[in-house]
mmCIF file of C-alpha atoms in Angstrom:
data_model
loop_
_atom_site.group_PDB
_atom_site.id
_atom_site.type_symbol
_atom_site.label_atom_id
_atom_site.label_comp_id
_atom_site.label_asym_id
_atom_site.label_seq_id
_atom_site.Cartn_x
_atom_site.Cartn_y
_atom_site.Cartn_z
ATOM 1 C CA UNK A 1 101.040 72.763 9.689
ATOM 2 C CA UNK A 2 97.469 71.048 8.882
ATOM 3 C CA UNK A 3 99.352 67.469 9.339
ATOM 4 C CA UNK A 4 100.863 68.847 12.485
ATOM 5 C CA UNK A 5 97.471 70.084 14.079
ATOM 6 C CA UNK A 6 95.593 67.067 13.448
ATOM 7 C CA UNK A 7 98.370 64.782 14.830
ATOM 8 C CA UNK A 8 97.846 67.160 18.573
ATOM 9 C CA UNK A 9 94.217 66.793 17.919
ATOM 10 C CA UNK A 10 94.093 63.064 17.851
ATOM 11 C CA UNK A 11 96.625 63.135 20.567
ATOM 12 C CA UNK A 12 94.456 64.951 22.984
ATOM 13 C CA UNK A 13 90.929 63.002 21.542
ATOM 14 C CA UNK A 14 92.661 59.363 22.505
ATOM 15 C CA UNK A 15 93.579 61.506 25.774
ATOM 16 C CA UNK A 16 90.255 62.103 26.642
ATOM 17 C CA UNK A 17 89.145 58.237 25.377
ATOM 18 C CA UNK A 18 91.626 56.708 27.854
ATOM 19 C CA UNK A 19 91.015 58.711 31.101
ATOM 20 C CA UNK A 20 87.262 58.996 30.682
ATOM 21 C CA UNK A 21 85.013 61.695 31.151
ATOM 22 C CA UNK A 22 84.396 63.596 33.960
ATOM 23 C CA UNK A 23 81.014 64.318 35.912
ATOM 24 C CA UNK A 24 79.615 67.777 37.110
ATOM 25 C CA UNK A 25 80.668 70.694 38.180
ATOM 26 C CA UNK A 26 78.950 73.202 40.548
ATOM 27 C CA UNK A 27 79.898 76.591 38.666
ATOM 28 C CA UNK A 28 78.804 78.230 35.908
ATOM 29 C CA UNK A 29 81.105 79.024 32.577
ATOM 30 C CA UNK A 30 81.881 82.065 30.868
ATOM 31 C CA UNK A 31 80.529 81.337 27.414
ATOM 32 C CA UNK A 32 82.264 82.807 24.400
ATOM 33 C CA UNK A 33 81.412 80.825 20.868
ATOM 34 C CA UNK A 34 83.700 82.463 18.938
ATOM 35 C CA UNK A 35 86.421 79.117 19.477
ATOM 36 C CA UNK A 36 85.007 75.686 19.024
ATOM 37 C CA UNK A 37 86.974 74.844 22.031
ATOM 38 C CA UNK A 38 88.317 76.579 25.155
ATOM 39 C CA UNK A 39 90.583 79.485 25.087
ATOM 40 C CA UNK A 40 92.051 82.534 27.184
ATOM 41 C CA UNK A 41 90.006 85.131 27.894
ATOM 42 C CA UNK A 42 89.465 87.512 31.343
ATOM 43 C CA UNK A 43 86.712 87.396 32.802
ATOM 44 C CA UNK A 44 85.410 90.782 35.106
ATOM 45 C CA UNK A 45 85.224 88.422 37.995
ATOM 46 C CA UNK A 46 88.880 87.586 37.858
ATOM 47 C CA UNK A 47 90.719 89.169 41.559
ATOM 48 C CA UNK A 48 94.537 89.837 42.253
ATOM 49 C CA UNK A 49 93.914 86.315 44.594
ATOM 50 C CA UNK A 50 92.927 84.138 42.022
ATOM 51 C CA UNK A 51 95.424 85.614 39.279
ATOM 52 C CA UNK A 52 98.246 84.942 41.581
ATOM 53 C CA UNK A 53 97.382 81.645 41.853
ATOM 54 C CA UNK A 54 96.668 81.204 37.576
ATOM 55 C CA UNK A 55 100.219 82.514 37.263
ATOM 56 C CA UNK A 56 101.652 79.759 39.811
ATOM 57 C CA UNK A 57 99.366 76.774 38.417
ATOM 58 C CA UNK A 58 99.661 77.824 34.881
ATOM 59 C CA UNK A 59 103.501 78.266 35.230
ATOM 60 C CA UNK A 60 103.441 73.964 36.572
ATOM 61 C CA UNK A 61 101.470 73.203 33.833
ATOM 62 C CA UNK A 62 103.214 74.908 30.869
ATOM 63 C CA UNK A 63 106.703 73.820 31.946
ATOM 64 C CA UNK A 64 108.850 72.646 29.559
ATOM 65 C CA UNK A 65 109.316 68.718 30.567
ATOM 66 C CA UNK A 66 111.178 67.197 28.077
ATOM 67 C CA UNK A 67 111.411 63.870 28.720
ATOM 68 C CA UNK A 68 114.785 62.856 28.454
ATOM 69 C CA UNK A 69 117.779 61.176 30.649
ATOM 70 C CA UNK A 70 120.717 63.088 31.920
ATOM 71 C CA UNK A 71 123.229 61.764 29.615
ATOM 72 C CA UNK A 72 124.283 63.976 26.442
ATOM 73 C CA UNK A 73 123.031 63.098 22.517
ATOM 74 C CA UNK A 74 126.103 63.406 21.140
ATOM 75 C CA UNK A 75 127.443 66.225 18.493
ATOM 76 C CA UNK A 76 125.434 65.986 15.720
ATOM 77 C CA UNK A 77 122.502 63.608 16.823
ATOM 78 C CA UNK A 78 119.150 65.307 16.739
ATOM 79 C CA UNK A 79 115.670 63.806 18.307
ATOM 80 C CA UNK A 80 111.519 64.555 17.138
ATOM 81 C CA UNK A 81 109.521 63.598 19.317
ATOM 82 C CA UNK A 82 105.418 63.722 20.316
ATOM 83 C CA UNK A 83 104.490 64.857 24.132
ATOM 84 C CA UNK A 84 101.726 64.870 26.074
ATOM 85 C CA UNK A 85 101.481 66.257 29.206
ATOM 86 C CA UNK A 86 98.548 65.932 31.717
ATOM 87 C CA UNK A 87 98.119 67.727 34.577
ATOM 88 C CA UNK A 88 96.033 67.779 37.362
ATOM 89 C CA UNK A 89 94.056 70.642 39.174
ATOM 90 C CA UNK A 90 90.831 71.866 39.998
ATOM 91 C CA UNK A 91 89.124 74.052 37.034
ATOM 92 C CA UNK A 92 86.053 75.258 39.028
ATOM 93 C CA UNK A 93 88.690 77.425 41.068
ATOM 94 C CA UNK A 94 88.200 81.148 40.359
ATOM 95 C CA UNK A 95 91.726 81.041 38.711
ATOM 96 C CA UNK A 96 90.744 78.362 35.749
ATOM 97 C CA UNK A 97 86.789 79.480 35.697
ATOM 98 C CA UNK A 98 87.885 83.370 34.933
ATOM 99 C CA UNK A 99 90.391 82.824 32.632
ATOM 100 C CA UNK A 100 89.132 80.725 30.680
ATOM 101 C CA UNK A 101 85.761 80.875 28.274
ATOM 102 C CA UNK A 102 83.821 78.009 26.442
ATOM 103 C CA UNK A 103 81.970 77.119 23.661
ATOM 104 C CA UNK A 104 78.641 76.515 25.347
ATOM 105 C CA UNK A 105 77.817 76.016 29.547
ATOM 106 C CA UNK A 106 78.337 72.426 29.464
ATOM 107 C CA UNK A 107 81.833 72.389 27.599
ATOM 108 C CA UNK A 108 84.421 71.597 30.073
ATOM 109 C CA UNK A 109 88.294 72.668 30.372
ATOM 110 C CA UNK A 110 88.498 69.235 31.604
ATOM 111 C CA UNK A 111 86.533 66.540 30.580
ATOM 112 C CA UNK A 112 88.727 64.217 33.191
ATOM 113 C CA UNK A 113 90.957 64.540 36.277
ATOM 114 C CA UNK A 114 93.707 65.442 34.047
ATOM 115 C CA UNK A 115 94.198 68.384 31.420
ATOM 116 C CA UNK A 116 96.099 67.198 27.937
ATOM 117 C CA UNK A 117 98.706 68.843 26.853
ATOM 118 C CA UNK A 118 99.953 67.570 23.347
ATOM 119 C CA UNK A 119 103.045 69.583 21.605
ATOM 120 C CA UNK A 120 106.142 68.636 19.528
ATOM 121 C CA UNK A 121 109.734 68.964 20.421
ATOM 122 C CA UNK A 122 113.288 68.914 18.878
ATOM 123 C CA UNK A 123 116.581 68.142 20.180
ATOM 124 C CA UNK A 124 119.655 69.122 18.946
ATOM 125 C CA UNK A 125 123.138 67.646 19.865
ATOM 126 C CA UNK A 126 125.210 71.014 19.531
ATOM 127 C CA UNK A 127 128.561 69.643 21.212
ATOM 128 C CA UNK A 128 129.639 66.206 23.325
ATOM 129 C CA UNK A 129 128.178 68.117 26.669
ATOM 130 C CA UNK A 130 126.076 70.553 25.456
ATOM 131 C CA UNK A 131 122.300 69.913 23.738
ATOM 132 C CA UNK A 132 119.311 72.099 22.858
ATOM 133 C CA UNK A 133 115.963 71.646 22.702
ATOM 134 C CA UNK A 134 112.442 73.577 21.752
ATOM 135 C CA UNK A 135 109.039 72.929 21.923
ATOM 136 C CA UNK A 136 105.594 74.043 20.407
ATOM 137 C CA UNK A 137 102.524 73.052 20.762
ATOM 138 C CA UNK A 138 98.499 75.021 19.477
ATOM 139 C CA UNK A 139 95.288 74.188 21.371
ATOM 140 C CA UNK A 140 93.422 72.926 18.069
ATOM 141 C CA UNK A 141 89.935 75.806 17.877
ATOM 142 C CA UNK A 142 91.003 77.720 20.279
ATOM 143 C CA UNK A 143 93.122 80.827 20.930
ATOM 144 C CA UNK A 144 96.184 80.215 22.316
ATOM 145 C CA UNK A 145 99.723 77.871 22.128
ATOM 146 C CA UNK A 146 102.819 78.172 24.026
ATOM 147 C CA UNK A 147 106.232 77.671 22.606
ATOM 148 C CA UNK A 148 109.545 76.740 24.484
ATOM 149 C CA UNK A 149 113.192 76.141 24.404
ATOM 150 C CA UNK A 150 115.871 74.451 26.610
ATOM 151 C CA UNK A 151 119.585 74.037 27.040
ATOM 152 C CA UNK A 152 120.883 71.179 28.716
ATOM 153 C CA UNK A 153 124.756 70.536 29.661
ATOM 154 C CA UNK A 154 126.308 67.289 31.356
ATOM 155 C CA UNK A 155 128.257 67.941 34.256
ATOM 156 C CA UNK A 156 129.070 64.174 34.923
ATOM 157 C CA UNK A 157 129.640 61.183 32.556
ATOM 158 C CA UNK A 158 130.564 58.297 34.320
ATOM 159 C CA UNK A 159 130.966 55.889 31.359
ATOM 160 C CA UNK A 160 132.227 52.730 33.331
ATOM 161 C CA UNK A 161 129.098 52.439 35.763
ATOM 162 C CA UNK A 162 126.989 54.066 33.198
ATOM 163 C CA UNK A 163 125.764 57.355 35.459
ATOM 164 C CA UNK A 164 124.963 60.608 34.035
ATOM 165 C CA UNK A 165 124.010 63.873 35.341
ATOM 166 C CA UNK A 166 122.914 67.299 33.496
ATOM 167 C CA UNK A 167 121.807 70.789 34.724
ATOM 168 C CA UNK A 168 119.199 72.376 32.379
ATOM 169 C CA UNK A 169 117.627 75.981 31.487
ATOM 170 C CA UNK A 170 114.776 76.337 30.024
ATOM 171 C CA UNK A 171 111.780 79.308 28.871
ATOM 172 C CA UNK A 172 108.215 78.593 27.879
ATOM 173 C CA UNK A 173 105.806 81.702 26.996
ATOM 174 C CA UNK A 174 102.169 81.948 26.023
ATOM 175 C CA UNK A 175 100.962 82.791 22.579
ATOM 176 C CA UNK A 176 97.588 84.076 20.964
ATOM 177 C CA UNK A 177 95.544 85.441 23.539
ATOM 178 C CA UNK A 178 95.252 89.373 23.249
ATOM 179 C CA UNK A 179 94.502 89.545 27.188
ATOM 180 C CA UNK A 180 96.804 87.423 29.542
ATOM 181 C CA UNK A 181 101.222 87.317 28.812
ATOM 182 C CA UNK A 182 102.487 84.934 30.496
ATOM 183 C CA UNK A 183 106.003 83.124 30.476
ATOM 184 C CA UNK A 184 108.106 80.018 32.492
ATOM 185 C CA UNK A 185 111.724 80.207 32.999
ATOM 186 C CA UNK A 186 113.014 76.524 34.802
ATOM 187 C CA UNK A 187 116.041 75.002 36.373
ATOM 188 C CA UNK A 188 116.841 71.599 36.319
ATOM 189 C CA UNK A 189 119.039 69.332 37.962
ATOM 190 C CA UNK A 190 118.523 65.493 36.585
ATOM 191 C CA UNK A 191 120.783 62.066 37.392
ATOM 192 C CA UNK A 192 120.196 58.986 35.606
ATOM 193 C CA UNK A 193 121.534 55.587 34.668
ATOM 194 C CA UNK A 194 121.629 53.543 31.413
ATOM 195 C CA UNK A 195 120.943 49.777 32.015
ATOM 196 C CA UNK A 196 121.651 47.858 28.454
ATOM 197 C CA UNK A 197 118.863 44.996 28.520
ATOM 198 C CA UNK A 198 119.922 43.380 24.828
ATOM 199 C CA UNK A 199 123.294 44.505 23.336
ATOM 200 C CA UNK A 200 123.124 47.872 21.683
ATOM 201 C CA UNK A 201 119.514 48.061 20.654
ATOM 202 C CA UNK A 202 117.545 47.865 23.884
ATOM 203 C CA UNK A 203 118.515 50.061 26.923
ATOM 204 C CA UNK A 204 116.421 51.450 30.076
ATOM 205 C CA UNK A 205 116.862 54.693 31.445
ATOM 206 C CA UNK A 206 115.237 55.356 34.938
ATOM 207 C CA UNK A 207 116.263 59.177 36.036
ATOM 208 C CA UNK A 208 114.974 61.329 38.860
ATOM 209 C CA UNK A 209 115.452 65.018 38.897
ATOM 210 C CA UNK A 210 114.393 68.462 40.819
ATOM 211 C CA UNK A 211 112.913 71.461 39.084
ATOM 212 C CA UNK A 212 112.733 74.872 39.880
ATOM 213 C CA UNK A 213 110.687 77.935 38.314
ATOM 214 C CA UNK A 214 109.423 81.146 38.181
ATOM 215 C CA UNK A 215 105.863 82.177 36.303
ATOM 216 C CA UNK A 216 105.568 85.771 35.320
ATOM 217 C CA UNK A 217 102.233 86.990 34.315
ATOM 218 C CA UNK A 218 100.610 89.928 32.772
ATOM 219 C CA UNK A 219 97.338 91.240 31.784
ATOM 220 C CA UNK A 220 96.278 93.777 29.254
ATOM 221 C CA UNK A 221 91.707 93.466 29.468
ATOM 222 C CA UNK A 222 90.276 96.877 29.553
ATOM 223 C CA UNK A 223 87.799 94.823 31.822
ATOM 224 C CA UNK A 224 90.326 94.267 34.460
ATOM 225 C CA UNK A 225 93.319 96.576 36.390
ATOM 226 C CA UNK A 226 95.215 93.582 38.355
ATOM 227 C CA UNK A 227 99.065 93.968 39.256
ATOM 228 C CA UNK A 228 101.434 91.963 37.273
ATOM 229 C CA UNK A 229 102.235 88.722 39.229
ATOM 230 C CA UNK A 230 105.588 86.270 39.743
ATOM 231 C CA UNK A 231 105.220 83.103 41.472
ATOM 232 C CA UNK A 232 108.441 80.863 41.745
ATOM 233 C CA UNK A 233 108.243 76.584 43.292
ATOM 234 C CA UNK A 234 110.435 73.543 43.165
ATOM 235 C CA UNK A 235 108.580 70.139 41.871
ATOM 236 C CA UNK A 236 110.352 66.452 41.930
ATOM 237 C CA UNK A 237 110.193 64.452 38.939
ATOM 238 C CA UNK A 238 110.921 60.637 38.404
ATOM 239 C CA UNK A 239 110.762 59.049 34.880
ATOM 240 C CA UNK A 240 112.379 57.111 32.409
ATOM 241 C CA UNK A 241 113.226 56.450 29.163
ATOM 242 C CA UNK A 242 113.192 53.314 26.519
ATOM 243 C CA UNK A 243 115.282 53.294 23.603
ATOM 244 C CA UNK A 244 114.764 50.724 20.933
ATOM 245 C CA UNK A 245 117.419 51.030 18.470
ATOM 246 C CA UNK A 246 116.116 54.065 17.347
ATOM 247 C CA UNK A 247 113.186 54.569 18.779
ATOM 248 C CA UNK A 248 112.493 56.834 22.137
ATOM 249 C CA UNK A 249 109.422 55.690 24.338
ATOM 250 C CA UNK A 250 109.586 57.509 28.185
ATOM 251 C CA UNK A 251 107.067 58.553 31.266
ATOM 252 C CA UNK A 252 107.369 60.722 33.958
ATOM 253 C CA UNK A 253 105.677 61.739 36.939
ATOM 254 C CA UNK A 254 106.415 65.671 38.342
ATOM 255 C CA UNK A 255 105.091 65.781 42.028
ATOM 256 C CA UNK A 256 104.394 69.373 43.197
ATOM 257 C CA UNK A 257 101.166 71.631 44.119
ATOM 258 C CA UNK A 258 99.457 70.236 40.479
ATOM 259 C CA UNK A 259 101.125 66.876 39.536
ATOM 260 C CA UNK A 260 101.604 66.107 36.135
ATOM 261 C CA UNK A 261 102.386 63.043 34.457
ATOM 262 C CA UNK A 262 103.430 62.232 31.209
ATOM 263 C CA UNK A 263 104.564 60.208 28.045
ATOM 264 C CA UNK A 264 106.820 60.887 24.838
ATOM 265 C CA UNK A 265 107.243 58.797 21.361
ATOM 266 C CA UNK A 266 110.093 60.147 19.312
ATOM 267 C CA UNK A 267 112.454 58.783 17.143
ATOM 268 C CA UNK A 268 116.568 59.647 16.704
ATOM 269 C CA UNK A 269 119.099 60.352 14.378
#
């Protein structure tokens, strides 16, 4: 679990390297040095408005994304794989500046235009249609993680031109905070196409896809008595995937109210 940490931790550090840091802000932080980074806690502040719109912006950013084309693994093939999501949205809202609480009043939850979200998955092939996948991921110092799982099945496998498309279910919900529940059911519908650049060892993947979900909240602060909220949207996605023999590089882009983009390295067996 130590290796594991440190592997998110450099994940989000090179994160942070590449996108650069961001400048300042006009509000001031709720400051809690109990975690040596940000974590989950309610502030007083915190109305029914701006918790409505946490549980909708949370729910785009926690959603399972998983990376992957729309054709099936295979019985028996498994995949590990490193994520890293990054989303974008404004933290100085009341929603993101309540909920959250910082080391010290200069500590950022973003130090860019986009938040990293690091996390490790694992697919299962269960039948030729059928695979499933879950998903886990800690905020290294501070108080919360969220962990996942999916269920993908192929409804067409067009193995002459190569075409492929899936539905998918999947469930993310919040873990460590004593304050704030919150959990992410999705439903996808993805298409794709393999295109085979060098016999069986290189292929190209592009797939596009639309998502929706619902984002069910709940808090439990003695500080606060806000109504439990449930905020359902649709976002697009477009991505796709590289596999090199083995190997399993892909990107994709989720438009929607907070767009997120991201990139996977995993490796298959």
């Amino acid at each position: 679990m130590k290796h594991v940490k440190t592997v998110i931790l450099l994940m989000v550090f090179v994160s942070s390297f590449v996108f650069g840091h961001g400048g300042g802000k006009n509000v001031k932080l709720h400051v809690n040095p109990k975690w040596k980074q940000c974590s989950i806690q309610l502030d007083s502040a915190l109305n029914q408005s701006a918790w409505r719109q946490f549980t909708r912006e949370a729910g785009l950013v926690s959603y399972f994304r998983p990376l992957t084309d729309a054709k099936p693994m295979g019985k028996g093939k498994y995949e590990f794989s490193l994520l890293q999501w990054q989303s974008k949205f404004n933290d100085t809202d009341d929603a993101w500046n309540h909920t959250f609480v910082h080391p010290d009043s200069t500590h950022w939850l973003k130090e860019n235009d986009r938040l990293p979200f690091p996390g490790l998955t694992f697919r299962f092939g269960v039948s030729e249609k059928m695979d499933l996948a879950a998903y886990w991921t800690s905020s290294p110092g501070a108080n919360y993680g969220f962990f996942g799982a999916q269920v993908q099945y192929n409804l067409v496998q067009n193995w002459l031109n190569q075409w492929s498309a899936s539905a998918r279910l999947s469930f993310v919900s919040l873990y460590g905070p004593k304050d704030v529940d919150l959990s992410v059911y999705g439903f996808d519908v993805i298409a794709s196409r393999d295109f085979t650049v060098y016999s069986k060892w290189l292929k190209v993947t592009p797939y596009v896809g639309l998502s929706s979900y619902v984002s069910d909240s709940h808090e439990k602060s003695s500080k606060l008595n806000l109504h439990d909220e449930t905020a359902w949207g649709v976002q697009s996605m477009v991505g796709g995937v590289i596999a090199i023999s083995k190997a399993r590089l892909a990107a994709e882009y989720n438009i929607s109210n907070i767009s997120t983009f991201s990139v996977k390295l995993g490796i298959v067996f």
